[in-house]
XYZ file of C-alpha atoms in Angstrom:
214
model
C 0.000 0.000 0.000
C 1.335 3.388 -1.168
C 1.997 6.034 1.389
C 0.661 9.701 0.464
C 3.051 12.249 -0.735
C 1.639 14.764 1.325
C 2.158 12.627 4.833
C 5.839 11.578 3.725
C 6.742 15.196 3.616
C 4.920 16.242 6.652
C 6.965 13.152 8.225
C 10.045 14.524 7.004
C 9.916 17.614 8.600
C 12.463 18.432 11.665
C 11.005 18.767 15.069
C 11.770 20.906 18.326
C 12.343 24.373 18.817
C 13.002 27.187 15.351
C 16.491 27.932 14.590
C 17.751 31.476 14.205
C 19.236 32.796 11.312
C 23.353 32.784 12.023
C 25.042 35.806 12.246
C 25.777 38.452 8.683
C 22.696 37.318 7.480
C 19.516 39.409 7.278
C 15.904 38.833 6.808
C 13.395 40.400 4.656
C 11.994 43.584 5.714
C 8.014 43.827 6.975
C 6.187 46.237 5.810
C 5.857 48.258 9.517
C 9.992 48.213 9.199
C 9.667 49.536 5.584
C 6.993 52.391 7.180
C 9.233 52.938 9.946
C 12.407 53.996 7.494
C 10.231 56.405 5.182
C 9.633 57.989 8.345
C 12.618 58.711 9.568
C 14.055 59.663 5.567
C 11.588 62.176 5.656
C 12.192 63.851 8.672
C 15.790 64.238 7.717
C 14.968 65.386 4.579
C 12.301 68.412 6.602
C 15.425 68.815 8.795
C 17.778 69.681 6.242
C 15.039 71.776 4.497
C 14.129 73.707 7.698
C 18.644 74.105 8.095
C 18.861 75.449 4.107
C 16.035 78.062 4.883
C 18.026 79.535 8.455
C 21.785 79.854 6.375
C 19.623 81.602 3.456
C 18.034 84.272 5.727
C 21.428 84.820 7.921
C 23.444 85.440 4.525
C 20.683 87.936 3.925
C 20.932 89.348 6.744
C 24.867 89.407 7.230
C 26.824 86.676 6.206
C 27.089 85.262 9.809
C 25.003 82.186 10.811
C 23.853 84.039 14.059
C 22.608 86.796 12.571
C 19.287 85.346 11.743
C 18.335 84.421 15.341
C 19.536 87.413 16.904
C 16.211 89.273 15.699
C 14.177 86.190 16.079
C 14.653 85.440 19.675
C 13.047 89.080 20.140
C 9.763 88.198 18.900
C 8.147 86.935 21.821
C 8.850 89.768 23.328
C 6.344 92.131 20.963
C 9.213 93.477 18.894
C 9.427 92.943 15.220
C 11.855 93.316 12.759
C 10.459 96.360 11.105
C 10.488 98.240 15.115
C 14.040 97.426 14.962
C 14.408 98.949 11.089
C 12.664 101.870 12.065
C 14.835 103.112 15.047
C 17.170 103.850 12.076
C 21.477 104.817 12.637
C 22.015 107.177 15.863
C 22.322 110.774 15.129
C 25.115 112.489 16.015
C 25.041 116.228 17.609
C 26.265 119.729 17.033
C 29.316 120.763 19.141
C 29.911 123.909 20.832
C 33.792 123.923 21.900
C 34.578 126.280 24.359
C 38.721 126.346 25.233
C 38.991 129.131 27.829
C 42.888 129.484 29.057
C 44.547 131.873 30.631
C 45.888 134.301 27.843
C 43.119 134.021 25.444
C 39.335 132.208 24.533
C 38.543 130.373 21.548
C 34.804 129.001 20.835
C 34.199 126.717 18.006
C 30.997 125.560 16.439
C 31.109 122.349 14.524
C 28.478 119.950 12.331
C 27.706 116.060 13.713
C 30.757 115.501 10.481
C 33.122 117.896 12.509
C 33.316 120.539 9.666
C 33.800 123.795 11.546
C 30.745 125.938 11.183
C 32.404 129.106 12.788
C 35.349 129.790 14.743
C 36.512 132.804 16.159
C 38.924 133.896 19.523
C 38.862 136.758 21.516
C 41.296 138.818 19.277
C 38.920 138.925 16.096
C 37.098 141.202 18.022
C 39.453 143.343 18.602
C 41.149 142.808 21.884
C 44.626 142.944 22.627
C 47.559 141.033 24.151
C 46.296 140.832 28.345
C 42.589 141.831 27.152
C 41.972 138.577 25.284
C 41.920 136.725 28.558
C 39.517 139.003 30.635
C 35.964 137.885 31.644
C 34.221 140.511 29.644
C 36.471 139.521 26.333
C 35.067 135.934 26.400
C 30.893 137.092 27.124
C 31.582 139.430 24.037
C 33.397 136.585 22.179
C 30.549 134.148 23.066
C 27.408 136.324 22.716
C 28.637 137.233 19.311
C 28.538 133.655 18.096
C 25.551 133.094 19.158
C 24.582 135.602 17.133
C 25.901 134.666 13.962
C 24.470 131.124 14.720
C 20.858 132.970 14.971
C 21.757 135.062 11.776
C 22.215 132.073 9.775
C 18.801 130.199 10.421
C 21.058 127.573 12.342
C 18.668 127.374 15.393
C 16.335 125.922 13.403
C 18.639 123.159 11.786
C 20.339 121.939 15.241
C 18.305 119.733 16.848
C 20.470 118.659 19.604
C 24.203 120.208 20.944
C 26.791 119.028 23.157
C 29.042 121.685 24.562
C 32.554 120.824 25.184
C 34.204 122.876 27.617
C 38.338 122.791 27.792
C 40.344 124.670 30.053
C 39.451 126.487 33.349
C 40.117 130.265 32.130
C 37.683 133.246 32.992
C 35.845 132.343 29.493
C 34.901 129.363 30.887
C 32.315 131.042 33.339
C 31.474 133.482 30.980
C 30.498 130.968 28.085
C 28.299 129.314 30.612
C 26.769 132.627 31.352
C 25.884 133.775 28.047
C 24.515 130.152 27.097
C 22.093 130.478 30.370
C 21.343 133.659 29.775
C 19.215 136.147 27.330
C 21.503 135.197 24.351
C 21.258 131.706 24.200
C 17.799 131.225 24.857
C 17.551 130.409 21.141
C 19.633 127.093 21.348
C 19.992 126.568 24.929
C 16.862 123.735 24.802
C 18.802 122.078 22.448
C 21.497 121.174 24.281
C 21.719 117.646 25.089
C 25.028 117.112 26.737
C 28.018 119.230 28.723
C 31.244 117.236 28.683
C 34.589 118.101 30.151
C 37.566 118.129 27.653
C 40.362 119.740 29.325
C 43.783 117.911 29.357
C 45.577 116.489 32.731
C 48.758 115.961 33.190
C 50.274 112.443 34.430
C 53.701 112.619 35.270
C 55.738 113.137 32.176
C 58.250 116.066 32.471
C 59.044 118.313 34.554
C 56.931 121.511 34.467
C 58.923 124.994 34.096
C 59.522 127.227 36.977
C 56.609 129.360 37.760
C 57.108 133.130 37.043
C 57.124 135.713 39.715
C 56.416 138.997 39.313
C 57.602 141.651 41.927
């Protein structure tokens, strides 16, 4: 009697527990695996995307890789990058240099580019050797600018002034006076700043011998 086909190779079959594939080799993939790896591709691929878009907008804005997040980290603070456009370069102010020594005064006027607008000492109005250095010399020397500044419309085209004193002669005072007085009213609210310009001495050489009269 003929045995089945199908029994003899059901017979033939190995029993017990399955083996595992040895080691180097690999099985076929599943379909979740296959899901799994399109995944992760296309995150990488957004990644890369989202990394292309940040170096594009810092070479806009600079060249520098940290340029683009210096603005952005601002946002959640209520500051955009137009409130940042619109503050615009910082303006820089007219100068009024006052140099008051002992012998003589000197008052310059100067643009935000340092172009001398008008300068003028004590002796282009007429005083002489020892006279140059008197109070009255530097109020006249002042209060005679400021009139020229007036004359020229330029009280309407400063908007802001520093005044640099230098030196601590009797036209120091009297500068001050005439700015805080009658004639400077017209550009004494425009005044934004009084700085201090006068040189001191750190060792170095020795000074020359005082001179003594009588």
């Amino acid at each position: 009697m003929g045995r089945d086909p199908s029994q003899q190779s059901l017979s033939q079959q190995p029993t017990g527990p399955p083996r595992t594939p040895p080691a180097g080799t690999t099985s076929s993939s599943t379909p979740q695996s296959r899901s799994n790896t399109m995944d992760i591709t296309e995150f990488l691929n957004a990644t890369m995307l989202r990394a292309e878009n940040k170096g594009m907008a810092s070479s806009v804005l600079g060249g520098s890789p940290y340029a683009s997040y210096s603005l952005d980290g601002l946002e959640g603070s209520g500051s955009t990058r137009k409130d940042l456009e619109d503050l615009g370069p910082p303006t820089e102010p007219f100068h009024f240099h006052v140099y008051a020594h002992k012998h003589n005064c000197h008052i310059t006027v100067t643009k935000p580019n340092r172009n001398a607008i008008i300068s003028m000492s004590a002796g282009n109005l007429g005083f002489k050797k020892a006279k140059r250095g008197t109070y009255d010399a530097a109020y006249q020397l002042t209060a005679y600018v400021m009139d020229k500044l007036n004359q020229g419309n330029w009280h309407k085209i400063i908007k802001s002034m520093e005044v640099v004193l230098r030196g601590f002669g009797s036209g120091r005072e009297a500068a001050t006076k005439v700015l805080l007085g009658a004639e400077g009213k017209m550009l004494r609210s425009t005044i934004v700043k009084v700085s201090d310009a006068t040189r001191l001495k750190f060792g170095g050489t020795r000074s020359p011998k005082p001179r003594r009269l009588g």
